[in-house]
Coordinates of C-alpha atoms in Angstrom, one line a residue:
X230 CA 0.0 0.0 0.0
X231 CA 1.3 3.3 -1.1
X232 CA -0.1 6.0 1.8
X233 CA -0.6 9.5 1.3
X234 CA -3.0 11.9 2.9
X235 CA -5.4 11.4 5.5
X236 CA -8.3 13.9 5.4
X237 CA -9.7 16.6 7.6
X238 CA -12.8 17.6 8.4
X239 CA -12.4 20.6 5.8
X240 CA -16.2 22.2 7.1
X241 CA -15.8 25.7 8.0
X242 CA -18.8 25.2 10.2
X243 CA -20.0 24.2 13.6
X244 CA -19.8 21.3 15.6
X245 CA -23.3 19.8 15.2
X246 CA -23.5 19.6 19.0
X247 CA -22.3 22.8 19.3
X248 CA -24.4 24.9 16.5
X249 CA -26.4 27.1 18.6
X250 CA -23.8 27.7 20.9
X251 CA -21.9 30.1 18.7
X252 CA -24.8 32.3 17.5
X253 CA -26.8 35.0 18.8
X254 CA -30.9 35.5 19.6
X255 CA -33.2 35.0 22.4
X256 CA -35.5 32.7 24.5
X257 CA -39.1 33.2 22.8
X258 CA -36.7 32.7 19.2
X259 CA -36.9 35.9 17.4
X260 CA -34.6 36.1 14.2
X261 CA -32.0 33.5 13.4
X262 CA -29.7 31.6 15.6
X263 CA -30.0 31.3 19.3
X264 CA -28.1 31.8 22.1
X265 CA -26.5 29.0 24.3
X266 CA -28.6 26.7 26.1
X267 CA -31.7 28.8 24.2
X268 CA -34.1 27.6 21.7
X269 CA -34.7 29.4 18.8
X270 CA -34.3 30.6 15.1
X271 CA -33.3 29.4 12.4
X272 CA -29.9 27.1 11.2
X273 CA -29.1 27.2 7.4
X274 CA -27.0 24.3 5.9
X275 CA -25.4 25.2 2.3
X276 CA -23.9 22.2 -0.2
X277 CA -23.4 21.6 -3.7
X278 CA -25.7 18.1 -3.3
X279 CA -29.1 18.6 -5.3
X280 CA -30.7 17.1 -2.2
X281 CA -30.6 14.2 -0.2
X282 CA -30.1 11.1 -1.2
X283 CA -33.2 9.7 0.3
X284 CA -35.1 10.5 3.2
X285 CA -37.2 7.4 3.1
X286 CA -35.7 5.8 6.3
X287 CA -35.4 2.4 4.8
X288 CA -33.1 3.9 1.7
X289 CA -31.0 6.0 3.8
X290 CA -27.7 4.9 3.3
X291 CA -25.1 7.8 3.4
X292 CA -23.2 8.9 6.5
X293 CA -23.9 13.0 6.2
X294 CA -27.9 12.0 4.9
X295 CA -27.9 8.9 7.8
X296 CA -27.0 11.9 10.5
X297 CA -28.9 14.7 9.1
X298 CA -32.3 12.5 9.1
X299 CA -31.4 10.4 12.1
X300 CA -31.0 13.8 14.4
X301 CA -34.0 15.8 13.1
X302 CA -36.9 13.4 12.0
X303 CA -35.7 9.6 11.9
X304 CA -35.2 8.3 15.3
X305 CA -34.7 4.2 15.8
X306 CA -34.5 1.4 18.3
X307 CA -30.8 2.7 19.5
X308 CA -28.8 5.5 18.6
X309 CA -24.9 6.9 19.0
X310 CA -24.3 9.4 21.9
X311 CA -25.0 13.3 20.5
X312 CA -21.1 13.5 22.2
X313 CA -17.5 14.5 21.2
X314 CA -14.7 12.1 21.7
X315 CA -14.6 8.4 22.6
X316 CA -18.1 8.4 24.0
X317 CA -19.7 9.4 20.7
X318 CA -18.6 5.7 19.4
X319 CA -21.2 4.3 22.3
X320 CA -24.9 3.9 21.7
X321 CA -27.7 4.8 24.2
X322 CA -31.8 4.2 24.1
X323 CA -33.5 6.1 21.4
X324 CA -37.5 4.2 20.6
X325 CA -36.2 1.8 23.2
X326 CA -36.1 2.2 26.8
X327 CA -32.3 0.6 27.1
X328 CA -30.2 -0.8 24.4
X329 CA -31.5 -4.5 23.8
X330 CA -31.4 -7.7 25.9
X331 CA -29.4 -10.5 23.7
X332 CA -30.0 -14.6 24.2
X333 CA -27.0 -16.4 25.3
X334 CA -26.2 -17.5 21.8
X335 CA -26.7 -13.9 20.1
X336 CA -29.4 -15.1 17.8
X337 CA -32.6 -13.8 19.5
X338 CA -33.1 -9.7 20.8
X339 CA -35.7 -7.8 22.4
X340 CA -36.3 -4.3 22.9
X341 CA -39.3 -2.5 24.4
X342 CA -40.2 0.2 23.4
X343 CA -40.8 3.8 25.5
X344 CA -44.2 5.1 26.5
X345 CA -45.3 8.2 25.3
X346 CA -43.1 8.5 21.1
X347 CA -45.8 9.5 18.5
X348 CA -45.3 10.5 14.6
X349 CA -45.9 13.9 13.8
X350 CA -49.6 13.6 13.5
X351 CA -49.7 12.3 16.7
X352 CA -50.6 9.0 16.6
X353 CA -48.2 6.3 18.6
X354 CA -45.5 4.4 17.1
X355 CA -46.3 0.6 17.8
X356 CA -43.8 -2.2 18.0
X357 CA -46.2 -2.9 14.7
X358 CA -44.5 0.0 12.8
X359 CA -40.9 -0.9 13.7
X360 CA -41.5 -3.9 12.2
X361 CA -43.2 -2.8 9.2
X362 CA -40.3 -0.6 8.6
X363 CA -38.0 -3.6 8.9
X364 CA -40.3 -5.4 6.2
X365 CA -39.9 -2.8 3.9
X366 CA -35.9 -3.6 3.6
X367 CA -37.0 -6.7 1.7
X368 CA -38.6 -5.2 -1.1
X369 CA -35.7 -4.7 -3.0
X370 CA -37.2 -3.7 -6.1
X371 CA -39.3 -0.5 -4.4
X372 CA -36.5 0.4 -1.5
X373 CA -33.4 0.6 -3.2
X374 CA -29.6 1.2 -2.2
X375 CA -30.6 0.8 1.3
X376 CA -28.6 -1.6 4.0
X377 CA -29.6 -5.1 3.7
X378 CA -28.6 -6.2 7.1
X379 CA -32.4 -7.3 8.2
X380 CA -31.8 -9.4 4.7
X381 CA -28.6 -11.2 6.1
X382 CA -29.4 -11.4 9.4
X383 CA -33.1 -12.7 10.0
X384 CA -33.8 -16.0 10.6
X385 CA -36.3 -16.1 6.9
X386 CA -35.1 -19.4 4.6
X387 CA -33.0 -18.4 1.5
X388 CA -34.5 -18.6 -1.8
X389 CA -31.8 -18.1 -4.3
X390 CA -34.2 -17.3 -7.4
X391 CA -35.5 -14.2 -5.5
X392 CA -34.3 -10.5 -5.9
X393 CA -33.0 -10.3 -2.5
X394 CA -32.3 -14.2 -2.0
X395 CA -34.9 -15.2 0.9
X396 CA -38.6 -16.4 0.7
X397 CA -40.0 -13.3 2.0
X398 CA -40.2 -10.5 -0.8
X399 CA -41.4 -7.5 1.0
X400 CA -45.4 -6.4 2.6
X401 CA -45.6 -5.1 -0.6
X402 CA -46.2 -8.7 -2.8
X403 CA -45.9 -11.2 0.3
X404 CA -48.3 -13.8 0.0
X405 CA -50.1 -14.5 3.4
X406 CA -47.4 -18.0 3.3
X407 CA -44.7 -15.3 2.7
X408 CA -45.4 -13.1 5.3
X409 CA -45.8 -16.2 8.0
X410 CA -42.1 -16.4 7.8
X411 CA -40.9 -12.6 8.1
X412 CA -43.2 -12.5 11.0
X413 CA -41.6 -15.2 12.7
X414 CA -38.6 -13.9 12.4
X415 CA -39.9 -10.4 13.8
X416 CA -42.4 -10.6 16.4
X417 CA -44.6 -8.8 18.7
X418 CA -45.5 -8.8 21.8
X419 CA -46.9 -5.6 23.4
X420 CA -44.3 -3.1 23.6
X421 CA -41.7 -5.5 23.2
X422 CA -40.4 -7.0 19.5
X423 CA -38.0 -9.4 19.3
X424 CA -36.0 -10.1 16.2
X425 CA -34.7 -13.5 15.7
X426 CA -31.7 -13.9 13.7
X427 CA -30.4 -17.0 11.7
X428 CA -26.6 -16.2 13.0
X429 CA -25.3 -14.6 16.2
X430 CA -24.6 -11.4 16.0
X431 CA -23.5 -9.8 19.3
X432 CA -24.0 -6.3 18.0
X433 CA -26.9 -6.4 16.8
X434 CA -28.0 -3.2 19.4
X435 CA -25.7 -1.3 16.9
X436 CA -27.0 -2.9 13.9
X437 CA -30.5 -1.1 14.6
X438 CA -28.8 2.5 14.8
X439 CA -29.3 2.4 11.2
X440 CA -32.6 4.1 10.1
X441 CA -33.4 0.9 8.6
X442 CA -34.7 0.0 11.9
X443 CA -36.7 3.0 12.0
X444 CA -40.8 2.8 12.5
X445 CA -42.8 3.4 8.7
X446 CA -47.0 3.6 9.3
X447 CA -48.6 1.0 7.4
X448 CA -51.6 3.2 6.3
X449 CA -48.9 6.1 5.1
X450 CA -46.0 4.4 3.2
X451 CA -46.6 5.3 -0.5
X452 CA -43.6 2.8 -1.6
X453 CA -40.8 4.3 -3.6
X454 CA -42.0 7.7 -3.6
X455 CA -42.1 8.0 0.4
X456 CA -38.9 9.5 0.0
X457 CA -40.0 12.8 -0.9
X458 CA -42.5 12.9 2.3
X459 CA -41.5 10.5 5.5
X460 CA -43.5 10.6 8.6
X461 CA -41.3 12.2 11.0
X462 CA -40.8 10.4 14.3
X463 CA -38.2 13.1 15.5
X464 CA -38.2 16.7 16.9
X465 CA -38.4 18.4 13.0
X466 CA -40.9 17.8 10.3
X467 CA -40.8 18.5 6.6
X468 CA -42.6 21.8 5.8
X469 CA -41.5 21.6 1.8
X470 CA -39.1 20.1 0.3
X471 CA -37.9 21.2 -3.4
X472 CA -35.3 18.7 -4.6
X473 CA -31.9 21.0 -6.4
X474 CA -33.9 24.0 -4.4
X475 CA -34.6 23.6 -0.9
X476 CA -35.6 21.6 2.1
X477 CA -37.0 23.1 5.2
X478 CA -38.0 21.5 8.4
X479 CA -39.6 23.1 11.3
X480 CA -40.6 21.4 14.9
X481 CA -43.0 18.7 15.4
X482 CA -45.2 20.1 17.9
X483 CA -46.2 16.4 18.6
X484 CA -42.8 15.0 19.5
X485 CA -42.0 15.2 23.1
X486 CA -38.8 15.9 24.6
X487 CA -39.2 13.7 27.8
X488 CA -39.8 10.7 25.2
X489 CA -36.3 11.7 23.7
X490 CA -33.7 11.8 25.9
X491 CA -31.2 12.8 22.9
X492 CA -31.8 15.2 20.7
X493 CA -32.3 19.0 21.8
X494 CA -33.5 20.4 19.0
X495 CA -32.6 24.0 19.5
X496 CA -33.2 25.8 16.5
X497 CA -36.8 26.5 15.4
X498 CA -36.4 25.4 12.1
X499 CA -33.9 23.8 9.3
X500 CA -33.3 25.0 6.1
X501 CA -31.2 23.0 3.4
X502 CA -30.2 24.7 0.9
X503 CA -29.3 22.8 -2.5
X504 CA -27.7 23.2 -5.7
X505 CA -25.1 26.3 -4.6
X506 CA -21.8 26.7 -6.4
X507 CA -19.0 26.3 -3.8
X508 CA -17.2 28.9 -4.7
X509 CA -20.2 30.9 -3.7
X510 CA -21.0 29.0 -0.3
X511 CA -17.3 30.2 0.3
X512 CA -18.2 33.5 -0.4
X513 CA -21.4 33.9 1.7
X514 CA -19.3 32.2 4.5
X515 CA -16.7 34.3 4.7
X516 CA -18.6 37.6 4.3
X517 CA -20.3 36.2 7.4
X518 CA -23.8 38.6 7.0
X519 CA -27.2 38.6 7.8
X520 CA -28.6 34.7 8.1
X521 CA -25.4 33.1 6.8
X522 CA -24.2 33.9 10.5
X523 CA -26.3 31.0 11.3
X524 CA -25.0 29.1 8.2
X525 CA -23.1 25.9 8.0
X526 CA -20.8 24.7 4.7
X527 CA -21.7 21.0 4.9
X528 CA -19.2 20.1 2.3
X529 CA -15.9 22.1 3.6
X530 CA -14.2 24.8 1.9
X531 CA -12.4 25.0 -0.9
X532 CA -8.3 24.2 -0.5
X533 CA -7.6 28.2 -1.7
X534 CA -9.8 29.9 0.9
X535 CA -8.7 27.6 3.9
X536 CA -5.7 29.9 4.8
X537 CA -8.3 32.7 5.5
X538 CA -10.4 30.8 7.6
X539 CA -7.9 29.0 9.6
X540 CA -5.5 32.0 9.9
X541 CA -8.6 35.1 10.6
X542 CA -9.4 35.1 14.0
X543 CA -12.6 36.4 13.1
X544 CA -13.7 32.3 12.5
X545 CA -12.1 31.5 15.3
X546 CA -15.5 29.9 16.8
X547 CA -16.9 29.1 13.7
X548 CA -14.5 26.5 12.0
X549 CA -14.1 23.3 12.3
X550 CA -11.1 21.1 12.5
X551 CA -10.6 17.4 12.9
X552 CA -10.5 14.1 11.3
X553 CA -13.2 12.9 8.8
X554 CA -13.2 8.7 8.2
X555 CA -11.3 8.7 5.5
X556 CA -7.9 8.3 3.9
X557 CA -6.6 9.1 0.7
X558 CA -4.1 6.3 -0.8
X559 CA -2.1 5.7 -4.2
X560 CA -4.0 2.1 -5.2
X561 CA -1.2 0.3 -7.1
X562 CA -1.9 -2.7 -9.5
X563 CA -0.3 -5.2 -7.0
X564 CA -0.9 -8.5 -9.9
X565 CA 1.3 -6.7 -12.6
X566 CA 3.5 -4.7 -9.9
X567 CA 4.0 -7.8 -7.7
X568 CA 7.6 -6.6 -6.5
X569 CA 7.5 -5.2 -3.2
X570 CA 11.0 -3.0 -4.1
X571 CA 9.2 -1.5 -6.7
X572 CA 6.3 -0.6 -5.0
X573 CA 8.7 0.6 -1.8
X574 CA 10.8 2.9 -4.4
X575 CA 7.6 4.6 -5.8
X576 CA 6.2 4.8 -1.7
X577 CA 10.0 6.8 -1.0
X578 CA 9.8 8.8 -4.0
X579 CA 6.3 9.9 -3.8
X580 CA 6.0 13.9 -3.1
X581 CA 2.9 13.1 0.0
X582 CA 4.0 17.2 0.8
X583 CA 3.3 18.4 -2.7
X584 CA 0.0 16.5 -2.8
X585 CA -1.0 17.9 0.0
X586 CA -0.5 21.5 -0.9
X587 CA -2.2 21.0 -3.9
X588 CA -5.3 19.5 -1.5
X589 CA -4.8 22.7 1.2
X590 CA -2.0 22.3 2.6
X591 CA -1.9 21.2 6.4
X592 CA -5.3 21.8 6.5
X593 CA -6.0 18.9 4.0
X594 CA -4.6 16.5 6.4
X595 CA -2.2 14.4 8.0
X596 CA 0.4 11.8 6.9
X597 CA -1.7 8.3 7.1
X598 CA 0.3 5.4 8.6
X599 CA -2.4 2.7 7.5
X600 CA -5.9 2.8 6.3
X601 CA -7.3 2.8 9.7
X602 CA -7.7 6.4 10.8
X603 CA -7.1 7.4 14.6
X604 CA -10.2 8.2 15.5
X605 CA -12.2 4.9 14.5
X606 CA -11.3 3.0 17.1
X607 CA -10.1 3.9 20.8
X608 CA -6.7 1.6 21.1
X609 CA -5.7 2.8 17.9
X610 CA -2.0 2.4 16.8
X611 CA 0.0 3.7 14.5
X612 CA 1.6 1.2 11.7
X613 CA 5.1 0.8 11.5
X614 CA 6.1 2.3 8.1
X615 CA 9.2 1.5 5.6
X616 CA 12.8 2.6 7.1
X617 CA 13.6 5.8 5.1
X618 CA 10.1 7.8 4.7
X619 CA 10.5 10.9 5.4
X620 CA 7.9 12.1 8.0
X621 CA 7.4 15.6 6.4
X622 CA 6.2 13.9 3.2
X623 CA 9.0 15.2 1.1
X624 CA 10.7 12.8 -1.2
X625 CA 13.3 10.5 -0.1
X626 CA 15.2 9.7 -3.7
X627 CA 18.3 8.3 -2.4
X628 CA 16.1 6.0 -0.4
X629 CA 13.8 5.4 -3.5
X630 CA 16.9 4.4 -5.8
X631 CA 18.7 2.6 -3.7
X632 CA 15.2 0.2 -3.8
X633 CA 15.1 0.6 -7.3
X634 CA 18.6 -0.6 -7.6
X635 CA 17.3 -3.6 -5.2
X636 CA 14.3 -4.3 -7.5
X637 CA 16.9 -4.6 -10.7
X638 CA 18.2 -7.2 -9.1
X639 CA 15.5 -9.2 -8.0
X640 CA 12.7 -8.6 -10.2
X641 CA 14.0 -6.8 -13.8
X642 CA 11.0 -7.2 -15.6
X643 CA 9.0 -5.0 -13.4
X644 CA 11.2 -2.5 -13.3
X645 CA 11.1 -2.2 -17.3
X646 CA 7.0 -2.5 -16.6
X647 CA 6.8 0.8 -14.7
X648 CA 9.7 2.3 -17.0
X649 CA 6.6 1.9 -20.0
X650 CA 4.8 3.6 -18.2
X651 CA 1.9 0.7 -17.4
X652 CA 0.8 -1.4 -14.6
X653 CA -1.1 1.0 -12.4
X654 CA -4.4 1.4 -11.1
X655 CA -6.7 4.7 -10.8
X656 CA -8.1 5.1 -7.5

């Protein structure tokens, strides 16, 4: 593996946890923002995206559009801590009133389900509904590029001729024989559903974080097009929604905060707006006037503007600075390159400085040791890299040749194979 940049959180923005914390307004929420601890106004959230990818919770398969929905209007059995640091990797009770009780083997959960959660009309959300949703996962040709881990991991037979390889094809086309078997696999009992799963899986309680998991009405779900119009089961509910325009949500005066022990919701109302040219969102940011105070760039700043925003004090509360999940990495054709001094000379002679200025500069990132980023996992350690890198990313060419000079030795033919030019693979 050839290594080069790791990425940064590039968002000149506010921590989500954090957003009304840095703006100004009042108690009774006049105007836009709100003031620490206060409630109130109006957050704006600018991108380049022509919208979400979907909203319907059983489609929702994208990490920004997963914490978006799952913090405003999707809310499931469990949930990650709204928290900075090691702590937010833990999940707490969202629907539920703990985070699932597991069989000795793994293969069977239960979770019961809090008194008092309603939809935005109102009406309660039933163990019935969370299963429901679930159901919808199977109809593969209506919900599409959602997760498929109800798919895997109930305890339905396999049918390889189907579209998503089980006997059960969804509530949509189940015959009454079909159905029998999804609800034995998911079952009812009160308050309480218990999902019984053809393999152990001793995370399962993290497994239904995903909005998969989440509760869909029976007597509302309009199939492929519930996208555009979910039934919100959290704090915000869609006032319109105008896809390459505009979405705006505004509270649910039905949800209740004591039902809900995580999410806040502090400002009065969300508006995303779609379709802008970065170089504009830059622009609005940095001019810093009128509602884009109470703006956030949700997809990071553009490499020549993020001197001024890390190097102004006048952003000083209003960027953000840390590491994203990803890592960017040279892929090399390991078949046709299969000589490891080959691949080491190109790793010592790679310019991992000049890439990064061209990304930002220090802002872009830091030097990756692996593909595992530091803030995935809490006993992270750093992988031991090949004697001679240089640690500021510069070039080491005596390094590089003297592995070059190894690899004519040992492997000739490869050496003449990169010489040509061939033998790599884009990214």
């Amino acid at each position: 593996m050839i290594s080069s940049t790791s990425g940064k959180a590039l968002a000149f923005a506010i921590a989500a946890a954090a957003v009304i914390a840095a703006c100004g307004g009042d108690d009774d929420g006049g105007g836009s923002g709100g003031g620490s601890g206060q409630k109130g106004g109006t957050i704006y959230i600018l991108t380049q995206s022509e919208g979400i990818t979907h909203l319907d919770p059983q489609r929702n398969y994208t990490g920004a559009d997963l914490a978006f929905a799952g913090s405003t209007m999707q809310r499931t059995l469990t949930s990650y801590k709204y928290t900075a640091g090691e702590e937010g990797s833990q999940i707490t009770a969202d629907l539920a009133t703990d985070t699932g009780t597991a069989s000795e083997d793994a293969k069977t959960w239960q979770f019961t389900l809090r008194d008092g959660i309603t939809y935005e009309d109102g009406s309660p959300i039933t163990c019935a509904d969370i299963a429901y949703g679930v159901s919808r996962s199977f109809a593969v040709d209506v919900i599409t590029d959602g997760p498929t881990y109800a798919i895997s991991y109930l305890d339905i037979p396999a049918d390889e001729n189907s579209d998503n390889g089980t006997v059960y094809p969804g509530p949509y086309t189940a015959t009454p024989e079909q159905q029998a078997e999804f609800d034995k696999a998911v079952t009812c009992d009160g308050n309480t559903i218990t999902f019984n799963l053809k393999v152990p899986v001793a995370d399962f309680n993290y497994t239904v974080t995903l909005l998969s998991f989440s509760p869909v009405p029976k007597d509302k779900d309009t199939g492929e097009t519930y996208t555009t119009a979910p039934v919100s089961s959290g704090p915000y509910k869609i006032e319109s929604y105008e896809e390459g325009v505009a979405l705006t949500l505004v509270r649910n005066e039905n949800w209740d905060q004591d039902s809900d022990p995580i999410r806040k919701a502090w400002p009065d109302s969300i508006v995303y707006q779609f379709g802008l040219d970065p170089a504009v969102v830059d622009e609005r940011m940095i001019a810093d006037a009128g509602d884009d105070q109470f703006a956030v760039a949700a997809d990071g700043i553009q490499p020549e503007n993020l001197p001024t925003i890390f190097e102004d004090p006048r952003f000083e509360n209003r960027r953000q600075d840390g590491f994203d999940p990803y890592v960017t990495y040279t892929n090399v054709n390991n078949t046709t390159i299969n000589c490891y001094e080959v691949r080491l000379a190109m790793f010592l002679a790679l310019d991992r400085e000049a890439l990064r200025t061209a990304g930002g500069g220090p802002y872009t990132g830091d030097f990756a040791d692996g593909f595992i980023k530091p803030n995935l996992v809490p006993d992270y350690a750093p992988t031991k890299l090949p004697e001679g890198l240089n640690e500021d990313g510069t070039p080491n060419v005596e390094a590089a040749q003297a592995a070059l000079d190894a690899a004519a030795e040992t492997c000739p033919d490869v050496v003449e194979y990169v010489k040509n030019g061939i033998g790599f693979m884009h990214p």
